[in-house]
mmCIF file of C-alpha atoms in Angstrom:
data_model
loop_
_atom_site.group_PDB
_atom_site.id
_atom_site.type_symbol
_atom_site.label_atom_id
_atom_site.label_comp_id
_atom_site.label_asym_id
_atom_site.label_seq_id
_atom_site.Cartn_x
_atom_site.Cartn_y
_atom_site.Cartn_z
ATOM 1 C CA MET A 1 -121.653 72.023 -109.266
ATOM 2 C CA TYR A 2 -119.197 73.298 -111.838
ATOM 3 C CA VAL A 3 -119.275 76.934 -112.975
ATOM 4 C CA LYS A 4 -117.905 77.760 -116.389
ATOM 5 C CA ALA A 5 -115.131 80.360 -116.352
ATOM 6 C CA GLY A 6 -115.996 83.613 -117.987
ATOM 7 C CA PRO A 7 -113.846 85.380 -120.607
ATOM 8 C CA LEU A 8 -112.482 87.800 -118.014
ATOM 9 C CA LEU A 9 -111.204 84.963 -115.818
ATOM 10 C CA VAL A 10 -109.621 83.177 -118.774
ATOM 11 C CA ARG A 11 -107.965 86.378 -119.911
ATOM 12 C CA SER A 12 -106.727 87.168 -116.384
ATOM 13 C CA THR A 13 -105.313 83.648 -116.046
ATOM 14 C CA LYS A 14 -103.444 83.968 -119.343
ATOM 15 C CA LEU A 15 -102.023 87.348 -118.324
ATOM 16 C CA PHE A 16 -100.978 85.906 -114.979
ATOM 17 C CA TRP A 17 -99.011 83.065 -116.614
ATOM 18 C CA ILE A 18 -97.441 85.456 -119.120
ATOM 19 C CA ALA A 19 -96.299 87.644 -116.210
ATOM 20 C CA VAL A 20 -94.927 84.603 -114.339
ATOM 21 C CA PHE A 21 -93.029 83.492 -117.446
ATOM 22 C CA PHE A 22 -91.670 87.020 -117.960
ATOM 23 C CA LEU A 23 -90.528 87.287 -114.330
ATOM 24 C CA ALA A 24 -88.905 83.847 -114.471
ATOM 25 C CA THR A 25 -87.028 84.804 -117.633
ATOM 26 C CA VAL A 26 -85.853 88.104 -116.186
ATOM 27 C CA SER A 27 -84.777 86.330 -112.989
ATOM 28 C CA ALA A 28 -82.805 83.737 -114.940
ATOM 29 C CA VAL A 29 -81.034 86.424 -116.963
ATOM 30 C CA ALA A 30 -80.252 88.409 -113.817
ATOM 31 C CA LEU A 31 -78.894 85.307 -112.086
ATOM 32 C CA ALA A 32 -76.675 84.460 -115.071
ATOM 33 C CA GLY A 33 -75.410 88.043 -115.092
ATOM 34 C CA THR A 34 -74.645 87.867 -111.385
ATOM 35 C CA TYR A 35 -72.646 84.669 -111.812
ATOM 36 C CA ARG A 36 -70.730 86.225 -114.686
ATOM 37 C CA LEU A 37 -70.034 89.330 -112.591
ATOM 38 C CA LEU A 38 -68.713 87.189 -109.735
ATOM 39 C CA ASP A 39 -66.464 85.312 -112.165
ATOM 40 C CA VAL A 40 -65.077 88.560 -113.580
ATOM 41 C CA TYR A 41 -64.550 89.923 -110.070
ATOM 42 C CA SER A 42 -62.641 86.804 -109.054
ATOM 43 C CA SER A 43 -60.487 87.000 -112.168
ATOM 44 C CA THR A 44 -59.799 90.676 -111.485
ATOM 45 C CA GLN A 45 -58.737 89.879 -107.921
ATOM 46 C CA ARG A 46 -56.303 87.207 -109.166
ATOM 47 C CA SER A 47 -54.906 89.591 -111.764
ATOM 48 C CA GLN A 48 -54.427 92.333 -109.188
ATOM 49 C CA GLN A 49 -52.628 89.902 -106.887
ATOM 50 C CA ALA A 50 -50.353 88.850 -109.764
ATOM 51 C CA LEU A 51 -49.588 92.505 -110.541
ATOM 52 C CA LEU A 52 -48.760 93.136 -106.897
ATOM 53 C CA GLU A 53 -46.370 90.178 -106.846
ATOM 54 C CA LEU A 54 -44.769 91.302 -110.100
ATOM 55 C CA ASP A 55 -44.263 94.741 -108.588
ATOM 56 C CA ARG A 56 -42.588 93.129 -105.563
ATOM 57 C CA TYR A 57 -40.418 91.080 -107.929
ATOM 58 C CA LEU A 58 -39.266 94.210 -109.746
ATOM 59 C CA SER A 59 -38.580 95.942 -106.435
ATOM 60 C CA ASP A 60 -36.496 92.984 -105.274
ATOM 61 C CA LEU A 61 -34.499 93.065 -108.501
ATOM 62 C CA LYS A 62 -33.835 96.779 -108.055
ATOM 63 C CA ASP A 63 -32.671 96.172 -104.494
ATOM 64 C CA ILE A 64 -30.318 93.418 -105.688
ATOM 65 C CA GLU A 65 -28.952 95.636 -108.429
ATOM 66 C CA THR A 66 -28.419 98.581 -106.064
ATOM 67 C CA ALA A 67 -26.677 96.430 -103.459
ATOM 68 C CA ALA A 68 -24.462 94.767 -106.063
ATOM 69 C CA ARG A 69 -23.521 98.119 -107.521
ATOM 70 C CA GLY A 70 -22.751 99.491 -104.067
ATOM 71 C CA TYR A 71 -20.539 96.528 -103.270
ATOM 72 C CA ALA A 72 -18.792 96.668 -106.654
ATOM 73 C CA VAL A 73 -17.967 100.352 -106.207
ATOM 74 C CA THR A 74 -16.968 100.346 -102.541
ATOM 75 C CA ARG A 75 -16.059 96.704 -101.816
ATOM 76 C CA ASP A 76 -17.795 97.319 -98.506
ATOM 77 C CA PRO A 77 -19.414 94.106 -97.201
ATOM 78 C CA LYS A 78 -22.313 96.074 -95.659
ATOM 79 C CA PHE A 79 -23.844 96.119 -99.159
ATOM 80 C CA LEU A 80 -24.030 92.329 -99.147
ATOM 81 C CA ASP A 81 -26.718 92.258 -96.428
ATOM 82 C CA PRO A 82 -29.343 94.072 -98.549
ATOM 83 C CA TYR A 83 -28.284 91.871 -101.477
ATOM 84 C CA ARG A 84 -28.892 88.674 -99.477
ATOM 85 C CA SER A 85 -32.157 89.985 -98.060
ATOM 86 C CA ALA A 86 -33.501 90.971 -101.465
ATOM 87 C CA SER A 87 -32.382 87.624 -102.937
ATOM 88 C CA ALA A 88 -34.342 85.763 -100.261
ATOM 89 C CA ASP A 89 -37.373 87.990 -100.848
ATOM 90 C CA LEU A 90 -37.091 87.325 -104.569
ATOM 91 C CA GLU A 91 -37.380 83.575 -104.013
ATOM 92 C CA GLY A 92 -40.548 84.038 -101.945
ATOM 93 C CA THR A 93 -42.034 86.329 -104.556
ATOM 94 C CA LEU A 94 -41.286 83.797 -107.291
ATOM 95 C CA ALA A 95 -42.944 81.072 -105.230
ATOM 96 C CA ARG A 96 -46.104 83.188 -104.851
ATOM 97 C CA LEU A 97 -46.067 83.940 -108.582
ATOM 98 C CA HIS A 98 -45.901 80.200 -109.304
ATOM 99 C CA GLN A 99 -48.948 79.668 -107.082
ATOM 100 C CA LEU A 100 -50.847 82.389 -108.948
ATOM 101 C CA ALA A 101 -49.755 81.026 -112.316
ATOM 102 C CA GLY A 102 -52.073 78.059 -111.897
ATOM 103 C CA SER A 103 -55.096 80.294 -112.497
ATOM 104 C CA GLU A 104 -53.539 82.900 -114.796
ATOM 105 C CA ARG A 105 -52.679 81.436 -118.205
ATOM 106 C CA VAL A 106 -50.748 84.493 -119.425
ATOM 107 C CA LEU A 107 -48.624 84.529 -116.280
ATOM 108 C CA ALA A 108 -47.957 80.791 -116.553
ATOM 109 C CA VAL A 109 -46.616 81.256 -120.088
ATOM 110 C CA ARG A 110 -44.266 84.101 -119.086
ATOM 111 C CA LEU A 111 -43.138 82.830 -115.696
ATOM 112 C CA PRO A 112 -40.254 80.698 -117.026
ATOM 113 C CA THR A 113 -38.629 83.940 -118.241
ATOM 114 C CA LEU A 114 -38.699 85.282 -114.686
ATOM 115 C CA ASP A 115 -37.266 82.003 -113.394
ATOM 116 C CA ARG A 116 -34.268 82.405 -115.689
ATOM 117 C CA ALA A 117 -33.825 86.070 -114.720
ATOM 118 C CA GLY A 118 -34.043 85.434 -110.990
#
C-alpha cells in the first residue's frame, strides 16, 4: 500500500536538499580556501628561507671585506683565516640559494648577479 506524501513532507524534503546543497557548497569553498592558505604558507616559508640565506650571504661578504681590509692594513696573515672561512661559507650559502631558486622565480632571475659578485 502506497501513501501519498503530504505537502508538509514534500516541503520538508525540499528544504532538506536545499540545506544539503548549501552545506556542500560552503564545504567546497572552505576546502578551496584551505588549499590556497596552505599554498601561501608554503610560499611564505620558501621566501623566508631565501631571505635567511641572503642575510647569511651578506654577512659572509662583510666578513670577507673586514678580513681583507685587516690584512691590507696590517699585512698580518692571521686575517687570512677569517677570509678563507667566510669564502668557504659563501660558497655553501650560494649553493643553498641555487637550491631555493628552483621554486622562487624572482630569486632565480637575480641569482646570476650574486654569482658574479661572489
